[in-house]
Short mmCIF file of C-alpha atoms in Angstrom, two decimals:
data_model
loop_
_atom_site.label_atom_id
_atom_site.label_comp_id
_atom_site.label_asym_id
_atom_site.label_seq_id
_atom_site.Cartn_x
_atom_site.Cartn_y
_atom_site.Cartn_z
CA MET A 1 0.00 0.00 0.00
CA ARG A 2 1.16 3.56 -0.57
CA TYR A 3 0.29 6.75 1.23
CA TYR A 4 -2.72 8.44 -0.27
CA ALA A 5 -1.01 11.75 -0.91
CA ARG A 6 -2.17 12.46 -4.44
CA MET A 7 -5.45 13.99 -3.32
CA ALA A 8 -3.77 16.20 -0.73
CA ALA A 9 -1.26 17.37 -3.33
CA ALA A 10 -4.00 18.17 -5.81
CA ALA A 11 -5.94 20.05 -3.15
CA ALA A 12 -2.84 22.04 -2.24
CA LEU A 13 -2.55 23.19 -5.85
CA MET A 14 -6.10 24.52 -5.61
CA ALA A 15 -5.49 26.48 -2.42
CA SER A 16 -6.28 30.17 -2.68
CA ALA A 17 -6.04 33.17 -0.42
CA PHE A 18 -7.98 32.83 2.81
CA ILE A 19 -8.76 35.62 5.22
CA PRO A 20 -9.38 34.16 8.68
CA ALA A 21 -12.47 35.49 10.39
CA SER A 22 -13.04 36.54 13.97
CA VAL A 23 -9.37 36.94 14.69
CA GLY A 24 -7.38 39.63 16.36
CA ALA A 25 -5.01 40.17 19.21
CA GLN A 26 -2.87 37.44 17.69
CA ASP A 27 -0.26 37.76 20.39
CA ALA A 28 -2.84 37.68 23.20
CA LYS A 29 -3.25 34.56 25.26
CA PRO A 30 -6.61 32.79 24.78
CA GLN A 31 -8.95 32.87 27.74
CA TYR A 32 -11.18 30.06 28.94
CA GLY A 33 -14.84 30.50 29.73
CA GLY A 34 -17.82 32.46 28.54
CA GLU A 35 -20.67 31.86 26.14
CA LEU A 36 -20.53 32.79 22.47
CA VAL A 37 -23.93 33.82 21.08
CA LEU A 38 -24.39 33.53 17.33
CA THR A 39 -27.17 33.86 14.80
CA GLY A 40 -27.81 30.87 12.59
CA GLN A 41 -30.41 28.82 10.79
CA LEU A 42 -31.72 25.28 11.22
CA ASP A 43 -34.81 24.65 9.14
CA LYS A 44 -34.70 20.87 9.39
CA THR A 45 -33.28 18.05 11.46
CA MET A 46 -29.90 18.13 13.22
CA PHE A 47 -29.21 14.60 11.96
CA PRO A 48 -26.45 14.88 9.30
CA GLY A 49 -27.76 12.08 7.10
CA ARG A 50 -31.00 13.98 6.49
CA ASN A 51 -29.83 17.59 6.39
CA THR A 52 -27.11 18.73 4.02
CA ASP A 53 -28.12 22.40 4.09
CA ALA A 54 -25.34 24.85 4.93
CA GLY A 55 -27.34 26.11 7.90
CA GLY A 56 -27.64 22.60 9.29
CA MET A 57 -23.93 21.88 8.88
CA ASP A 58 -23.14 25.14 10.65
CA VAL A 59 -25.03 23.79 13.66
CA TYR A 60 -24.06 20.14 13.97
CA LEU A 61 -20.37 20.71 13.15
CA ASN A 62 -20.02 21.89 16.76
CA ALA A 63 -20.76 18.37 17.97
CA CYS A 64 -19.93 16.03 15.11
CA GLU A 65 -16.55 15.50 13.41
CA ASN A 66 -15.24 13.87 10.23
CA LEU A 67 -12.45 11.45 9.45
CA VAL A 68 -10.73 14.19 7.47
CA THR A 69 -11.28 17.91 7.21
CA MET A 70 -10.76 20.68 4.70
CA ALA A 71 -8.45 23.29 6.18
CA ALA A 72 -8.79 27.01 5.62
CA ASP A 73 -6.35 26.79 2.69
CA ARG A 74 -8.58 24.08 1.14
CA THR A 75 -6.15 21.22 1.64
CA MET A 76 -7.29 17.88 3.09
CA GLN A 77 -6.06 17.32 6.63
CA PRO A 78 -6.39 14.47 9.17
CA ALA A 79 -9.13 14.75 11.80
CA LEU A 80 -10.59 11.65 13.49
CA ALA A 81 -8.37 9.67 11.13
CA LYS A 82 -4.67 10.33 11.60
CA SER A 83 -3.55 8.88 8.25
CA TRP A 84 -4.77 6.93 5.23
CA SER A 85 -3.35 4.81 2.43
CA LEU A 86 -4.45 3.46 -0.93
CA SER A 87 -4.10 -0.11 -2.17
CA ASP A 88 -2.23 -0.83 -5.39
CA ASP A 89 -5.46 -1.57 -7.25
CA GLN A 90 -6.94 1.70 -5.88
CA LYS A 91 -10.03 -0.12 -4.62
CA THR A 92 -9.31 -0.04 -0.89
CA ILE A 93 -8.66 3.05 1.19
CA THR A 94 -7.48 2.23 4.70
CA PHE A 95 -7.63 4.71 7.58
CA GLN A 96 -5.66 4.65 10.80
CA LEU A 97 -7.81 6.26 13.49
CA ASN A 98 -6.86 8.40 16.45
CA GLU A 99 -7.17 6.42 19.66
CA GLY A 100 -8.82 7.11 22.99
CA ILE A 101 -11.69 9.23 21.63
CA GLN A 102 -15.20 8.96 23.08
CA PHE A 103 -18.59 9.98 21.80
CA HIS A 104 -20.58 12.34 23.98
CA ASP A 105 -22.53 9.39 25.39
CA GLY A 106 -19.31 7.80 26.68
CA THR A 107 -19.13 5.05 24.07
CA PRO A 108 -15.83 4.55 22.20
CA PHE A 109 -15.02 5.98 18.81
CA ASN A 110 -13.36 3.19 16.85
CA ALA A 111 -13.32 1.37 13.53
CA GLU A 112 -16.61 -0.40 14.25
CA ALA A 113 -18.32 2.97 14.75
CA VAL A 114 -16.98 4.31 11.46
CA ALA A 115 -17.99 1.16 9.60
CA PHE A 116 -21.48 1.28 11.10
CA VAL A 117 -22.10 4.91 10.10
CA PHE A 118 -21.13 4.45 6.46
CA ASN A 119 -22.72 1.03 6.00
CA GLU A 120 -25.90 2.48 7.49
CA ALA A 121 -25.64 5.43 5.10
CA LEU A 122 -25.51 3.00 2.18
CA ALA A 123 -28.34 0.83 3.51
CA LYS A 124 -30.68 3.67 4.51
CA LYS A 125 -29.71 5.94 1.60
CA PHE A 126 -28.65 9.00 3.55
CA LEU A 127 -28.90 12.15 1.46
CA TYR A 128 -25.20 12.13 0.62
CA VAL A 129 -25.11 8.53 -0.60
CA SER A 130 -24.57 9.53 -4.25
CA LEU A 131 -21.18 10.90 -3.17
CA LEU A 132 -20.25 7.36 -2.09
CA GLU A 133 -20.77 5.97 -5.59
CA GLY A 134 -18.64 2.85 -5.94
CA LEU A 135 -18.36 2.22 -2.21
CA GLU A 136 -19.46 -1.36 -1.53
CA LYS A 137 -18.86 -1.63 2.21
CA VAL A 138 -16.72 -0.41 5.08
CA VAL A 139 -14.86 -2.97 7.19
CA ALA A 140 -13.38 -2.65 10.67
CA ASP A 141 -9.99 -4.36 10.27
CA SER A 142 -9.03 -3.84 13.91
CA GLU A 143 -10.04 -1.51 16.71
CA TYR A 144 -8.42 1.52 15.09
CA GLN A 145 -8.08 0.54 11.44
CA VAL A 146 -10.98 0.75 9.01
CA SER A 147 -11.07 0.05 5.26
CA PHE A 148 -13.37 1.44 2.59
CA LYS A 149 -13.93 -1.23 -0.10
CA LEU A 150 -14.68 0.12 -3.58
CA SER A 151 -15.99 -1.57 -6.70
CA LYS A 152 -13.88 0.85 -8.75
CA PRO A 153 -11.36 3.59 -7.96
CA SER A 154 -12.78 6.82 -6.54
CA ALA A 155 -10.76 9.98 -6.92
CA ALA A 156 -13.40 11.88 -4.95
CA LEU A 157 -13.79 9.81 -1.79
CA ILE A 158 -11.20 11.57 0.38
CA PRO A 159 -12.44 15.12 -0.31
CA ASN A 160 -16.04 13.93 0.00
CA LEU A 161 -15.32 12.53 3.45
CA ALA A 162 -14.46 16.10 4.50
CA TYR A 163 -18.04 17.15 3.67
CA ARG A 164 -19.38 18.04 7.10
CA THR A 165 -22.57 16.05 6.63
CA MET A 166 -20.42 12.87 6.60
CA CYS A 167 -19.47 13.34 10.25
CA ILE A 168 -19.38 10.33 12.60
CA PHE A 169 -22.23 10.04 15.09
CA SER A 170 -22.62 7.56 17.93
CA PRO A 171 -23.96 4.17 16.70
CA THR A 172 -25.16 3.39 20.23
CA ALA A 173 -27.24 6.55 20.40
CA TYR A 174 -28.53 6.02 16.87
CA LYS A 175 -29.71 2.51 17.71
CA ALA A 176 -31.43 3.78 20.85
CA VAL A 177 -33.19 6.92 19.55
CA GLY A 178 -32.93 6.72 15.75
CA GLU A 179 -32.69 9.54 13.25
CA GLU A 180 -35.46 11.48 14.96
CA GLY A 181 -33.72 11.42 18.32
CA LEU A 182 -30.39 12.51 16.90
CA GLY A 183 -32.29 15.13 14.92
CA SER A 184 -32.78 17.14 18.09
CA LYS A 185 -29.63 16.06 19.92
CA ILE A 186 -26.76 15.02 17.70
CA ILE A 187 -24.18 12.90 19.56
CA GLY A 188 -20.71 12.95 18.09
CA THR A 189 -17.11 13.41 19.20
CA GLY A 190 -16.92 17.17 18.74
CA PRO A 191 -15.76 19.99 21.04
CA PHE A 192 -19.31 20.82 22.15
CA VAL A 193 -22.26 18.79 23.40
CA VAL A 194 -25.92 19.64 22.73
CA ASP A 195 -27.35 21.06 25.96
CA SER A 196 -30.78 22.27 24.85
CA TYR A 197 -32.73 22.68 21.66
CA VAL A 198 -36.00 24.45 20.87
CA LYS A 199 -37.11 23.98 17.28
CA GLY A 200 -37.30 27.24 15.39
CA GLU A 201 -35.75 29.20 18.26
CA HIS A 202 -32.28 28.13 19.39
CA VAL A 203 -29.77 25.41 20.17
CA ARG A 204 -27.24 25.59 22.99
CA PHE A 205 -23.99 23.62 23.14
CA LYS A 206 -21.86 23.20 26.25
CA ARG A 207 -18.16 22.43 26.44
CA ASN A 208 -17.19 18.78 25.95
CA GLU A 209 -15.10 18.17 29.07
CA ASN A 210 -13.72 14.95 27.56
CA TYR A 211 -12.78 16.39 24.19
CA TRP A 212 -9.91 14.47 22.62
CA GLN A 213 -7.97 17.58 21.58
CA LYS A 214 -6.59 18.50 24.98
CA GLY A 215 -7.11 22.07 26.12
CA LYS A 216 -9.90 22.73 23.59
CA PRO A 217 -12.36 24.28 23.32
CA TYR A 218 -11.90 27.52 25.22
CA LEU A 219 -15.57 28.47 25.45
CA ASP A 220 -17.95 27.18 28.11
CA SER A 221 -20.84 27.19 25.66
CA ILE A 222 -22.22 28.32 22.30
CA ARG A 223 -25.78 29.49 21.84
CA ILE A 224 -27.12 29.73 18.27
CA LEU A 225 -30.29 31.78 17.80
CA PHE A 226 -32.25 30.97 14.67
CA VAL A 227 -32.76 34.40 13.10
CA PRO A 228 -33.49 34.21 9.37
CA ASP A 229 -33.96 37.95 8.79
CA VAL A 230 -30.63 39.71 8.23
CA THR A 231 -31.92 43.10 9.41
CA THR A 232 -32.89 41.57 12.73
CA ARG A 233 -29.53 39.80 12.97
CA LEU A 234 -27.62 43.04 12.54
CA ALA A 235 -29.81 44.87 15.04
CA MET A 236 -29.13 42.15 17.61
CA LEU A 237 -25.40 42.38 16.94
CA GLU A 238 -25.29 46.15 17.28
CA SER A 239 -27.30 46.05 20.51
CA GLY A 240 -25.02 43.38 21.96
CA ASP A 241 -27.66 40.64 22.08
CA VAL A 242 -25.44 38.44 19.93
CA ASP A 243 -21.69 38.30 19.38
CA ARG A 244 -21.65 37.44 15.70
CA ALA A 245 -23.96 37.69 12.67
CA GLN A 246 -23.47 36.19 9.20
CA GLY A 247 -24.65 37.23 5.75
CA VAL A 248 -23.99 40.95 6.18
CA PRO A 249 -25.38 42.99 3.25
CA ASP A 250 -22.59 44.81 1.45
CA PHE A 251 -24.31 48.20 1.69
CA ASP A 252 -24.20 47.86 5.49
CA ILE A 253 -20.46 47.18 5.63
CA PRO A 254 -19.27 50.85 5.79
CA ARG A 255 -21.63 51.61 8.67
CA LEU A 256 -20.61 48.52 10.61
CA GLN A 257 -16.92 49.19 9.98
CA SER A 258 -17.32 52.63 11.53
CA GLU A 259 -18.46 51.13 14.84
CA GLU A 260 -15.41 50.69 17.08
CA ASN A 261 -16.80 47.65 18.89
CA LEU A 262 -17.49 45.70 15.71
CA LYS A 263 -15.29 44.04 13.13
CA VAL A 264 -16.29 42.99 9.62
CA SER A 265 -14.59 40.17 7.75
CA THR A 266 -15.10 39.14 4.13
CA ILE A 267 -13.71 36.03 2.46
CA PRO A 268 -13.92 34.63 -1.07
CA SER A 269 -16.37 31.75 -1.04
CA LEU A 270 -17.23 28.55 -2.81
CA GLN A 271 -20.88 29.65 -2.90
CA GLN A 272 -22.88 30.58 -5.97
CA ASN A 273 -26.45 31.80 -6.09
CA TYR A 274 -28.72 30.08 -8.59
CA VAL A 275 -32.37 29.77 -9.48
CA VAL A 276 -33.83 26.28 -9.47
CA ILE A 277 -35.72 25.59 -12.67
CA ASN A 278 -38.18 22.72 -12.43
CA ASN A 279 -37.05 20.88 -15.57
CA LEU A 280 -40.10 18.59 -15.53
CA LYS A 281 -42.60 21.41 -15.99
CA LYS A 282 -43.43 22.78 -19.41
CA PRO A 283 -42.01 24.83 -21.02
CA PHE A 284 -38.92 24.47 -18.77
CA ASP A 285 -38.28 20.98 -20.16
CA ASP A 286 -36.96 22.77 -23.27
CA PRO A 287 -33.27 23.79 -22.94
CA ARG A 288 -33.92 26.79 -25.20
CA VAL A 289 -36.33 28.18 -22.63
CA ARG A 290 -33.85 27.56 -19.82
CA GLN A 291 -31.09 29.29 -21.80
CA ALA A 292 -33.44 32.22 -22.43
CA LEU A 293 -34.04 32.61 -18.70
CA ASN A 294 -30.27 32.81 -18.22
CA TYR A 295 -29.73 35.44 -20.92
CA ALA A 296 -32.65 37.51 -19.59
CA VAL A 297 -31.02 38.10 -16.19
CA ASP A 298 -28.57 41.00 -15.83
CA LYS A 299 -25.96 39.47 -13.49
CA ALA A 300 -23.77 42.57 -13.50
CA GLY A 301 -26.80 44.59 -12.49
CA ILE A 302 -27.37 42.23 -9.57
CA VAL A 303 -23.78 42.61 -8.38
CA LYS A 304 -24.15 46.41 -8.50
CA SER A 305 -27.64 46.66 -7.02
CA VAL A 306 -27.52 43.96 -4.35
CA PHE A 307 -23.82 43.57 -3.56
CA ALA A 308 -22.61 47.18 -3.85
CA GLY A 309 -20.39 46.15 -6.75
CA THR A 310 -17.91 44.35 -4.48
CA GLY A 311 -19.76 41.66 -2.50
CA ALA A 312 -20.07 39.19 -5.35
CA THR A 313 -18.23 38.32 -8.55
CA LEU A 314 -19.61 37.36 -11.94
CA SER A 315 -19.54 33.64 -12.57
CA GLN A 316 -16.94 32.36 -15.01
CA ALA A 317 -18.30 28.81 -15.17
CA PRO A 318 -21.47 26.91 -14.32
CA THR A 319 -21.58 25.69 -10.72
CA LEU A 320 -17.84 25.70 -10.06
CA THR A 321 -15.78 28.61 -8.75
CA PRO A 322 -12.04 29.37 -8.93
CA GLY A 323 -10.16 27.13 -6.51
CA VAL A 324 -12.31 24.05 -7.16
CA PHE A 325 -10.48 21.20 -8.89
CA GLY A 326 -11.15 21.13 -12.63
CA PHE A 327 -12.43 24.71 -12.78
CA ALA A 328 -12.02 26.35 -16.18
CA ASP A 329 -13.17 29.73 -17.45
CA MET A 330 -16.19 28.94 -19.64
CA ARG A 331 -17.12 32.47 -20.70
CA GLU A 332 -17.51 33.35 -24.36
CA PRO A 333 -14.68 35.55 -25.70
CA GLY A 334 -15.20 39.16 -24.68
CA LYS A 335 -18.01 38.40 -22.22
CA ASN A 336 -17.82 39.21 -18.52
CA THR A 337 -19.82 36.19 -17.36
CA ILE A 338 -21.48 33.02 -18.61
CA PHE A 339 -24.86 33.77 -20.21
CA ALA A 340 -24.05 37.49 -20.45
CA TYR A 341 -27.13 39.72 -20.38
CA ASP A 342 -28.78 39.70 -23.83
CA VAL A 343 -32.49 40.49 -24.03
CA GLU A 344 -32.73 39.98 -27.77
CA LYS A 345 -31.05 36.59 -27.61
CA ALA A 346 -33.45 35.57 -24.83
CA LYS A 347 -36.45 36.60 -26.91
CA ASP A 348 -35.11 34.80 -29.99
CA LEU A 349 -34.62 31.55 -28.05
CA LEU A 350 -38.16 31.81 -26.69
CA LYS A 351 -39.48 32.41 -30.21
CA GLN A 352 -37.66 29.27 -31.38
CA ALA A 353 -39.39 27.42 -28.53
CA GLY A 354 -42.78 28.69 -29.71
CA TYR A 355 -43.31 31.73 -27.49
CA GLU A 356 -43.85 35.26 -28.79
CA ASP A 357 -46.15 38.21 -28.23
CA ARG A 358 -49.02 37.26 -30.53
CA ASN A 359 -51.59 39.89 -29.52
CA GLY A 360 -49.53 42.97 -28.71
CA ASP A 361 -50.08 42.86 -24.93
CA LYS A 362 -46.30 42.57 -24.25
CA VAL A 363 -46.78 39.06 -22.85
CA LEU A 364 -45.40 35.99 -24.59
CA GLU A 365 -47.89 33.31 -25.64
CA ASN A 366 -47.57 29.87 -27.16
CA ALA A 367 -49.31 28.76 -30.37
CA GLN A 368 -52.51 28.12 -28.42
CA GLY A 369 -52.50 31.67 -27.05
CA GLU A 370 -51.57 30.62 -23.52
CA PRO A 371 -49.37 33.21 -21.76
CA LEU A 372 -45.94 32.25 -20.47
CA SER A 373 -46.41 32.65 -16.73
CA LEU A 374 -44.48 31.23 -13.81
CA LYS A 375 -44.11 31.34 -10.05
CA LEU A 376 -40.82 32.33 -8.45
CA TRP A 377 -40.31 31.32 -4.81
CA THR A 378 -37.89 32.94 -2.40
CA ARG A 379 -37.36 33.68 1.29
CA LYS A 380 -36.08 36.64 3.28
CA THR A 381 -32.85 35.03 4.37
CA GLY A 382 -29.34 34.61 3.05
CA LYS A 383 -27.26 37.44 1.66
CA GLY A 384 -29.53 39.56 -0.53
CA GLU A 385 -31.73 36.67 -1.66
CA TYR A 386 -35.01 38.59 -1.52
CA GLN A 387 -33.56 41.54 -3.43
CA ILE A 388 -32.14 39.19 -6.07
CA ALA A 389 -35.56 37.57 -6.48
CA GLN A 390 -37.21 40.95 -6.99
CA LEU A 391 -34.71 41.84 -9.72
CA ILE A 392 -35.16 38.49 -11.46
CA GLN A 393 -38.91 39.05 -11.48
CA ALA A 394 -38.34 42.41 -13.19
CA PHE A 395 -35.85 41.01 -15.70
CA LEU A 396 -38.17 38.17 -16.75
CA GLU A 397 -41.17 40.44 -17.01
CA LYS A 398 -39.10 42.71 -19.27
CA ILE A 399 -38.91 39.94 -21.90
CA GLY A 400 -42.64 39.22 -21.68
CA MET A 401 -43.09 36.65 -18.93
CA LYS A 402 -45.68 36.88 -16.21
CA VAL A 403 -43.90 36.28 -12.89
CA GLU A 404 -45.60 35.81 -9.54
CA LEU A 405 -43.11 36.30 -6.70
CA THR A 406 -43.93 34.32 -3.56
CA VAL A 407 -42.03 34.85 -0.30
CA LEU A 408 -42.14 31.84 2.02
CA GLU A 409 -41.18 31.51 5.66
CA SER A 410 -37.74 29.89 5.88
CA ALA A 411 -38.78 26.49 7.25
CA THR A 412 -41.70 26.22 4.81
CA PHE A 413 -39.43 27.15 1.92
CA SER A 414 -36.90 24.51 2.92
CA ALA A 415 -39.56 21.82 3.27
CA SER A 416 -41.16 22.73 -0.07
CA LEU A 417 -37.81 22.49 -1.84
CA SER A 418 -37.14 19.04 -0.35
CA LEU A 419 -40.00 17.24 -2.10
CA GLY A 420 -39.77 14.68 -4.88
CA PRO A 421 -40.80 15.28 -8.50
CA GLN A 422 -44.44 14.33 -8.04
CA GLU A 423 -44.98 16.60 -5.03
CA ALA A 424 -42.86 19.63 -5.99
CA LYS A 425 -45.01 22.64 -6.88
CA TYR A 426 -42.46 25.32 -7.77
CA ASP A 427 -41.53 26.63 -11.21
CA LEU A 428 -38.49 28.62 -10.08
CA ALA A 429 -36.90 29.05 -6.65
CA LEU A 430 -33.92 31.11 -5.56
CA LEU A 431 -31.19 29.25 -3.69
CA ALA A 432 -27.43 29.10 -3.26
CA TRP A 433 -25.10 26.13 -3.50
CA THR A 434 -21.57 25.70 -2.38
CA VAL A 435 -18.76 23.26 -3.12
CA PRO A 436 -17.84 22.43 0.47
CA THR A 437 -14.69 20.40 -0.21
CA ALA A 438 -13.25 22.32 -3.19
CA ASP A 439 -13.78 19.14 -5.23
CA PRO A 440 -16.32 19.00 -8.10
CA ASP A 441 -17.72 15.61 -7.15
CA GLU A 442 -20.39 17.05 -4.86
CA PRO A 443 -22.07 19.20 -7.52
CA MET A 444 -21.50 16.52 -10.16
CA MET A 445 -22.92 13.58 -8.22
CA TYR A 446 -25.16 15.24 -5.63
CA MET A 447 -26.60 18.34 -7.32
CA THR A 448 -26.96 17.54 -11.01
CA HIS A 449 -26.92 13.74 -11.38
CA THR A 450 -30.17 11.92 -12.14
CA LYS A 451 -29.64 9.71 -9.08
CA ALA A 452 -29.67 12.83 -6.89
CA TRP A 453 -33.25 13.92 -7.61
CA LYS A 454 -34.94 15.16 -4.48
CA PRO A 455 -35.72 13.73 -1.99
CA ALA A 456 -32.66 11.47 -2.47
CA GLY A 457 -30.09 14.21 -3.13
CA ALA A 458 -29.96 17.92 -3.94
CA ASN A 459 -31.09 17.85 -7.58
CA ARG A 460 -34.14 20.04 -7.00
CA MET A 461 -34.28 20.83 -10.72
CA PHE A 462 -35.13 17.22 -11.58
CA PHE A 463 -32.51 17.62 -14.27
CA SER A 464 -31.54 14.46 -16.10
CA HIS A 465 -29.11 14.24 -18.97
CA PRO A 466 -27.20 11.10 -20.03
CA GLU A 467 -24.02 12.95 -21.01
CA THR A 468 -23.64 14.97 -17.81
CA ASP A 469 -24.33 11.81 -15.80
CA ARG A 470 -21.70 9.91 -17.80
CA LEU A 471 -19.06 12.59 -17.36
CA ALA A 472 -19.82 12.90 -13.64
CA GLU A 473 -19.35 9.17 -13.15
CA LEU A 474 -16.10 9.17 -15.11
CA ALA A 475 -14.72 12.08 -13.08
CA HIS A 476 -15.84 10.42 -9.84
CA ALA A 477 -13.70 7.36 -10.54
CA GLU A 478 -10.76 8.68 -12.60
CA PRO A 479 -7.47 8.60 -10.59
CA ASP A 480 -5.44 10.40 -13.27
CA GLN A 481 -5.80 14.07 -12.35
CA LYS A 482 -5.27 15.39 -15.88
CA LYS A 483 -7.96 13.12 -17.33
CA ARG A 484 -10.27 13.88 -14.44
CA ALA A 485 -9.92 17.64 -14.99
CA GLU A 486 -10.86 17.15 -18.64
CA TYR A 487 -14.02 15.23 -17.68
CA VAL A 488 -14.94 18.11 -15.36
CA ARG A 489 -14.38 20.65 -18.15
CA LEU A 490 -16.56 18.67 -20.57
CA TRP A 491 -19.24 18.38 -17.87
CA MET A 492 -19.30 22.16 -17.44
CA ALA A 493 -19.48 22.67 -21.20
CA GLU A 494 -22.49 20.37 -21.36
CA LEU A 495 -24.18 22.26 -18.53
CA LEU A 496 -23.91 25.45 -20.55
CA LYS A 497 -25.90 23.75 -23.32
CA GLN A 498 -28.52 22.31 -21.00
CA ALA A 499 -28.81 25.28 -18.58
CA PRO A 500 -30.61 23.34 -15.81
CA VAL A 501 -30.64 26.44 -13.58
CA ILE A 502 -30.26 30.20 -13.86
CA TYR A 503 -26.62 30.82 -12.97
CA LEU A 504 -26.04 33.84 -10.74
CA PRO A 505 -22.95 35.53 -9.23
CA THR A 506 -20.52 33.94 -6.79
CA VAL A 507 -21.03 35.48 -3.37
CA ASN A 508 -18.31 36.73 -1.05
CA LEU A 509 -19.01 35.70 2.54
CA THR A 510 -19.24 38.51 5.06
CA GLU A 511 -19.65 38.31 8.81
CA ALA A 512 -19.66 40.94 11.55
CA TYR A 513 -18.74 40.28 15.16
CA ARG A 514 -17.93 42.00 18.44
CA THR A 515 -14.24 42.82 18.74
CA TYR A 516 -13.86 40.76 21.93
CA VAL A 517 -14.38 37.55 19.92
CA HIS A 518 -11.16 35.90 18.76
CA GLY A 519 -9.87 32.69 17.23
CA ALA A 520 -12.83 31.37 15.27
CA GLN A 521 -12.64 30.63 11.55
CA TYR A 522 -15.16 31.48 8.88
CA MET A 523 -14.54 28.85 6.21
CA PRO A 524 -14.90 29.26 2.41
CA ALA A 525 -17.77 26.74 2.43
CA GLY A 526 -19.72 29.14 4.68
CA THR A 527 -19.35 27.26 7.96
CA TYR A 528 -18.13 28.77 11.22
CA ASP A 529 -15.66 26.78 13.30
CA ALA A 530 -15.56 27.91 16.95
CA THR A 531 -13.26 25.16 18.27
CA MET A 532 -10.50 27.72 18.80
CA ALA A 533 -12.77 30.68 19.61
CA TRP A 534 -12.34 32.63 22.81
CA ILE A 535 -13.75 35.75 24.43
CA ASP A 536 -11.76 38.62 25.90
CA LYS A 537 -13.81 39.08 29.06
CA ALA A 538 -12.38 42.47 30.02
CA ALA A 539 -13.08 43.88 26.56
CA LYS A 540 -16.60 42.48 26.67
CA LYS A 541 -17.21 44.17 30.00
CA GLU A 542 -15.83 47.46 28.67
CA GLN A 543 -18.43 47.31 25.89
CA GLY A 544 -21.17 47.00 28.48
CA ILE A 545 -22.15 43.45 27.53
CA SER A 546 -23.11 41.66 30.75
CA ARG A 547 -24.87 38.51 29.56
#
């Protein structure tokens, strides 16, 4: 067997600049104690196998850890596993585990626990199971050695195992309380233990006194308040009710930066906004109509109007962002983004698909005289999502579509976008996706593959195309990095033809926090790691914060 270094080396080549968040007083000594109060979002279960939303990961990562992790520089690093190796036939990946670790319920973390979690994921079809394509079974070789047995090589398995939803939970607790029980109290090996949870309101974590990384964490507790509205989040931060708020609108940055007790941090992200197009509904089953929707949206206008010209960047490729393996600039020569704004081209594509203004009322109709109307769903959460939805409504109406904009409460929106093809009622819905491990396998196998149709995966578009599926499967298995990158490039080129979604700008991630908070990291995937976070108690007192 040889050390499985190829993936780490490839990831290192992808590493890009990272600005650590919530840092300061670098030469100050961390202090123990105190409670960190954050805003967050948990619309569904806390059980990782049934919630792959970024908001969910941002909650359960406090308690549940992975075999490997993606560091701030986007390289793969050991976590619960201390090393791994690959067999000569590339069909077995063997992990050596760290020893002496316990789950929060006191049961041992070992190879049997790891094998149970992933075999259960395969058997019960956890949401991320498409990312384990080719994995036949996981075997506990000894107490601290576990092997992943593959039917074919998988170039993506190591980075996929860093996906926070693949964290290791307690098999004992799972057998006792099931998915529902762990959904309100996840039991892992992490630095914090769930102390209390009130659905729709908050979750509180307390310090894991038996945490395997000695001396960590510094905090006594973390309290996450579920506050979907960004205006409310910022008001709570400025009043001192919370210590940190995410998703800061770019137009608010100058004001927040002027407040001496607040700090604002912005990092390049792996997150791209997009509009789900229900590919099963007519006329959205026609790629010409989907392309027209893309050309009708002024992405540069969105960056200027919603993100103050600096808080987002125009997309250079479908789905993938710079820093992700296989990324290639897919823009047409001379264009500033994919599907550059072109009203006339949008109208021409719609005419080819049978839609034009037949009666002079400025609304497009088909040959039967039926107007082209649709419903666009959104929510008032995320960074500028509602404002983006309003602009998209205006852009589409400009080319002759009737657009009904519906704003749903966050939990209702999430539930409605988690239904299968027969139950789904939306035409369009505004969302954002991220590539959490800087590897393309997650969007290829989990977001756009036919096998990933909701409710099984994250293909809410119900997009199905033989060629993109074929290329995704080839890239998933190909160990040769040059060949794999070419499969990824061809996959992106095919997506441009099929246009399963409306591609929108890549968002920079911005947080604001009280200046007495130090040591945490805001990661490019949008998650917030507070393992190293600490609070300067004297500074907090000086700011008049007594909670």
